[in-house]
PDB file of C-alpha atoms in Angstrom:
ATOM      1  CA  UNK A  23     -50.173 -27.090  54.541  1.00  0.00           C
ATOM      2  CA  UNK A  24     -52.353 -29.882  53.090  1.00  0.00           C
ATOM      3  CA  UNK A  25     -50.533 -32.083  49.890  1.00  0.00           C
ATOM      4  CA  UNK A  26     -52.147 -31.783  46.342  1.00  0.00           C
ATOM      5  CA  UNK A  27     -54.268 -34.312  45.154  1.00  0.00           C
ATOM      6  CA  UNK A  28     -52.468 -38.120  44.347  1.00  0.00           C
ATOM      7  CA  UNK A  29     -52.134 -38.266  40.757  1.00  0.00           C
ATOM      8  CA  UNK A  30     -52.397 -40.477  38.126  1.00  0.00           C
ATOM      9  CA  UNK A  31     -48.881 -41.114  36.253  1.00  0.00           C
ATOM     10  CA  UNK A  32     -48.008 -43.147  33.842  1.00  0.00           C
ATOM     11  CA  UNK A  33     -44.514 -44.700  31.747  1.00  0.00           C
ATOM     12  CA  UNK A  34     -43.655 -43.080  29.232  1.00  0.00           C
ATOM     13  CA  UNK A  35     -43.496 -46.045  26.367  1.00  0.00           C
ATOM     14  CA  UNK A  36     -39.599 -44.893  25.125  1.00  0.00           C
ATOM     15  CA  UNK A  37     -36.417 -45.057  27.266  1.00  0.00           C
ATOM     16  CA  UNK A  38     -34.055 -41.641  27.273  1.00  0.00           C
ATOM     17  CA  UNK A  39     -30.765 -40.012  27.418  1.00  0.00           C
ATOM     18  CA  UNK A  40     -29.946 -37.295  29.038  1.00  0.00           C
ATOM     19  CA  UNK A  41     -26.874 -35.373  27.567  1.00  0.00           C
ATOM     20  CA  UNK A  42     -24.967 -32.220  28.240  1.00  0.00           C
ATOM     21  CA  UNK A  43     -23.432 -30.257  25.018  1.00  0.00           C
ATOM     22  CA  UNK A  44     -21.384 -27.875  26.295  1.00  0.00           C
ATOM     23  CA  UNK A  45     -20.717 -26.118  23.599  1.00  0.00           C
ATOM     24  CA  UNK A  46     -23.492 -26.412  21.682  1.00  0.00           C
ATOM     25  CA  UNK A  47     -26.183 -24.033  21.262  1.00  0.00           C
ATOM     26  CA  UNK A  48     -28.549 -26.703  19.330  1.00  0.00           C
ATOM     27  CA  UNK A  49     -28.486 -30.067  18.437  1.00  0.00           C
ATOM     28  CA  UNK A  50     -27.174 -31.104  15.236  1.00  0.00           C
ATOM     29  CA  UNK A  51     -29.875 -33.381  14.384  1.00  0.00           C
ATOM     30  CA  UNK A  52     -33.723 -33.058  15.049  1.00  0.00           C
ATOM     31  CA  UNK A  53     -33.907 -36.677  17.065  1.00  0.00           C
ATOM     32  CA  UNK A  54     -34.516 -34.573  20.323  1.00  0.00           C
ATOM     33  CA  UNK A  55     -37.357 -34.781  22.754  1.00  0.00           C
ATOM     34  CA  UNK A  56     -36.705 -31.973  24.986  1.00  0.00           C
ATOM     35  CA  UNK A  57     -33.529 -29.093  25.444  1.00  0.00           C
ATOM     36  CA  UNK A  58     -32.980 -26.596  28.087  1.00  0.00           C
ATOM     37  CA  UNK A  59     -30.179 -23.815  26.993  1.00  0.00           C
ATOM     38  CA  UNK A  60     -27.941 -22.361  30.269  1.00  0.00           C
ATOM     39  CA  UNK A  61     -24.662 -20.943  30.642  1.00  0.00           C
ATOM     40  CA  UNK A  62     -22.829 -23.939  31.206  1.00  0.00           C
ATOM     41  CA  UNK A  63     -24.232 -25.597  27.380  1.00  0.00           C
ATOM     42  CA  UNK A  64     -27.356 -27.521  26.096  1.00  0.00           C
ATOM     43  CA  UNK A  65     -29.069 -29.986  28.363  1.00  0.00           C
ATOM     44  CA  UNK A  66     -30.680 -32.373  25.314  1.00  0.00           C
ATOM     45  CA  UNK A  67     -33.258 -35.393  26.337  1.00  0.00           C
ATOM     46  CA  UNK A  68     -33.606 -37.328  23.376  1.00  0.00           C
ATOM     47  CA  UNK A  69     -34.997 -41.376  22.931  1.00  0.00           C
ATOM     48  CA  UNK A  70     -32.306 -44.357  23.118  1.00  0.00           C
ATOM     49  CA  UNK A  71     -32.548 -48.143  22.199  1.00  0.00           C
ATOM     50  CA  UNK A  72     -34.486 -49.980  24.909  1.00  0.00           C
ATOM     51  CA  UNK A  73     -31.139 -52.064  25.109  1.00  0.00           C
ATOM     52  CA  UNK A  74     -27.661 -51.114  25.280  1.00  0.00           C
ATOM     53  CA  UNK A  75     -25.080 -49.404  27.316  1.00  0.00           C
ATOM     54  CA  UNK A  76     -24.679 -45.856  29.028  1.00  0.00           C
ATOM     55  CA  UNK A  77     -27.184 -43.927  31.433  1.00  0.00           C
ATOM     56  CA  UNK A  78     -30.410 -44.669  30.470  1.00  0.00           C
ATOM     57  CA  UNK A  79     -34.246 -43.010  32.032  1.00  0.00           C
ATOM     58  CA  UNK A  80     -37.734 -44.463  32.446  1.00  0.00           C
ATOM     59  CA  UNK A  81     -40.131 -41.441  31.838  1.00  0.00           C
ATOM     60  CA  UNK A  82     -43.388 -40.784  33.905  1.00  0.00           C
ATOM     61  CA  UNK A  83     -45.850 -38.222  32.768  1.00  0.00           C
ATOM     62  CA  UNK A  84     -49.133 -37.279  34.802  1.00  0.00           C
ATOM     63  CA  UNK A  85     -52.275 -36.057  34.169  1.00  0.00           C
ATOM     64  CA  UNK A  86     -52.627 -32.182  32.673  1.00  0.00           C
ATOM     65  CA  UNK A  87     -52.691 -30.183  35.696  1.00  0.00           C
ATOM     66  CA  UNK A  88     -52.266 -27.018  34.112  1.00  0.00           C
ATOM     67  CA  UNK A  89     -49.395 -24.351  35.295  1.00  0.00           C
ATOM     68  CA  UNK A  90     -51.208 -22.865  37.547  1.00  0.00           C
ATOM     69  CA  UNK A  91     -51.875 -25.866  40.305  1.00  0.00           C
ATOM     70  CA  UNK A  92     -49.447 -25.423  42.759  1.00  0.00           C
ATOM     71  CA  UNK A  93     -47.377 -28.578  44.356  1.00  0.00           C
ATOM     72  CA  UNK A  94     -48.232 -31.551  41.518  1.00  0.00           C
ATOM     73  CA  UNK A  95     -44.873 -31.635  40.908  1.00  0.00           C
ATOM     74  CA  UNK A  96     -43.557 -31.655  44.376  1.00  0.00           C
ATOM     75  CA  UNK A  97     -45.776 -34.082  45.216  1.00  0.00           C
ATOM     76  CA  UNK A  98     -44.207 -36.443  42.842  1.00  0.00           C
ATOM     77  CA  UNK A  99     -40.159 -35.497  43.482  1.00  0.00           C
ATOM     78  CA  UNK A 100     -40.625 -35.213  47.109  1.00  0.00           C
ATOM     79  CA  UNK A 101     -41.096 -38.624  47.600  1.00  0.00           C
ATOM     80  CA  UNK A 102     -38.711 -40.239  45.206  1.00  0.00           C
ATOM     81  CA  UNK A 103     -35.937 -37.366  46.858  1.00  0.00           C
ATOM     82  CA  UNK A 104     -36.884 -38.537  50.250  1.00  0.00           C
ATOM     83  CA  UNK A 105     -36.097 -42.423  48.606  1.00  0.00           C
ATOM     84  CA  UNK A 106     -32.670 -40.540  47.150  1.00  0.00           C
ATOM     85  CA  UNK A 107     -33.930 -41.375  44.127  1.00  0.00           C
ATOM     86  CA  UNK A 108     -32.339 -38.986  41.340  1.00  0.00           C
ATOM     87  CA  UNK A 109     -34.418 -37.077  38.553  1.00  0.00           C
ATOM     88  CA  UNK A 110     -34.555 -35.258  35.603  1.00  0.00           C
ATOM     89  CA  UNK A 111     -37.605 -32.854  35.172  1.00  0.00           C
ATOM     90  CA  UNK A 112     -38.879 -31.953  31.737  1.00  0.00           C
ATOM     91  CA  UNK A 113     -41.870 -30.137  32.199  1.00  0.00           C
ATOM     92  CA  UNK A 114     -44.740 -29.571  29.844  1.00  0.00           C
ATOM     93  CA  UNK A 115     -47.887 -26.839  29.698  1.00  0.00           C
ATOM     94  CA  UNK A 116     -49.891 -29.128  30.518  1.00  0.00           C
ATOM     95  CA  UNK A 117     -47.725 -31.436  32.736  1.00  0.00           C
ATOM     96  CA  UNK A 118     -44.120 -32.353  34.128  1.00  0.00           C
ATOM     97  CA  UNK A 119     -41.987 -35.594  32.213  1.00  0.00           C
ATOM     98  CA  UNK A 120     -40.236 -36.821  35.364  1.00  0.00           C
ATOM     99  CA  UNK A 121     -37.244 -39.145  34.336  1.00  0.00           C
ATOM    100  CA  UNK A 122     -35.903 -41.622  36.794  1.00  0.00           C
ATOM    101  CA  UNK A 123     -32.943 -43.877  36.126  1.00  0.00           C
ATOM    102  CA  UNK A 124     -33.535 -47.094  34.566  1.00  0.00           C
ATOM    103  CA  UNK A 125     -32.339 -49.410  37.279  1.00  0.00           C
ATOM    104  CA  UNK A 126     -34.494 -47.645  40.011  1.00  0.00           C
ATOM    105  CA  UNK A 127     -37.886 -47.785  38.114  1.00  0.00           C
ATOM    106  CA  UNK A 128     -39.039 -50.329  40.285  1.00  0.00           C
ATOM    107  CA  UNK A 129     -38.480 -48.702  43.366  1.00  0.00           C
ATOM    108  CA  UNK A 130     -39.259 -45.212  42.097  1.00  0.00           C
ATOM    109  CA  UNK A 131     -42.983 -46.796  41.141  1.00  0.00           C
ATOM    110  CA  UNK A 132     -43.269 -48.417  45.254  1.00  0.00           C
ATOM    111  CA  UNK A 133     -42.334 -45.484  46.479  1.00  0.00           C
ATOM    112  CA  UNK A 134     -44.801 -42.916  44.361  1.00  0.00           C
ATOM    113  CA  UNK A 135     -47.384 -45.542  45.257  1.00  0.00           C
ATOM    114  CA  UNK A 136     -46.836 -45.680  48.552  1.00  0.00           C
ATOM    115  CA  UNK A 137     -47.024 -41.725  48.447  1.00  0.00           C
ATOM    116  CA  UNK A 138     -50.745 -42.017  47.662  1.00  0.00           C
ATOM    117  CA  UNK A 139     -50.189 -41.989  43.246  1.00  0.00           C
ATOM    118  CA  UNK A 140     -51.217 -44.260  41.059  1.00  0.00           C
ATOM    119  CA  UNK A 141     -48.935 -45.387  38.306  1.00  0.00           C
ATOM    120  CA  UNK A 142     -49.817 -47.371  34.943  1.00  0.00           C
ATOM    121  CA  UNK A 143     -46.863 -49.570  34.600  1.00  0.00           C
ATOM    122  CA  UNK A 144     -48.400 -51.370  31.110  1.00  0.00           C
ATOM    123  CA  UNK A 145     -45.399 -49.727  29.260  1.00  0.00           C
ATOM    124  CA  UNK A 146     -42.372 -51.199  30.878  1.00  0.00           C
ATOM    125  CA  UNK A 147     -40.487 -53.854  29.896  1.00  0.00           C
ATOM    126  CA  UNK A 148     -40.931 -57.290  31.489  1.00  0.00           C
ATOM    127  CA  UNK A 149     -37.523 -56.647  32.378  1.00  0.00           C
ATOM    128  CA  UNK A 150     -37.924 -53.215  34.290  1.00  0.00           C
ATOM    129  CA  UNK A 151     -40.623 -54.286  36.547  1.00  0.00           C
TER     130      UNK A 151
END
């Protein structure tokens, strides 16, 4: 089986949160980015301060693939799982939002590098990178 093409990602200029509302059905407010409804509650990523305290995730997005191009986003969680580095997938029509935690940016951008991608890093903080 050959691997898709290496792909051009790039940061995502906001830092998220990911939280779990289990007994929500929406959001209160409209400050949301993304929400996925399942049994167990709402799954809501919405933007936090670039500075501060609790779990916070650097976003890279790719280039519209389309959803009919099979692997692009395998070919981008395969080699951060193989690093055991955690994500949360959003995805888009046109493309997948691919959250990695804050601390691991760095690493997450060697290792999708090393995979063969190219990633725009021009949005992270002096501080991330």
């Amino acid at each position: 089986m050959s691997s898709p093409a290496a792909q051009h990602l790039g940061v995502v200029p906001s830092v998220f949160a990911v939280q779990h509302l289990p007994q929500a059905t929406f959001p209160e407010d409209d400050e949301w980015i993304a929400l996925v409804r399942a049994p167990e509650g709402l799954t809501v990523v919405r933007e936090t301060w670039p500075t501060g305290s609790g779990e916070r995730w650097i976003g890279l997005y790719g280039g519209a693939h389309g959803m009919g191009v099979p692997g692009m986003l395998a070919a981008i969680v395969g080699p951060l799982a193989d690093a055991a580095i955690p994500v949360f997938v959003a995805s888009t029509f046109h493309a997948d939002l691919v959250l990695v935690p804050e601390p691991r940016v760095k690493e997450a951008v060697a290792v999708l590098e090393e995979a063969g991608h190219r990633v725009d890093t021009k949005n992270l903080r002096s501080a991330d990178i």
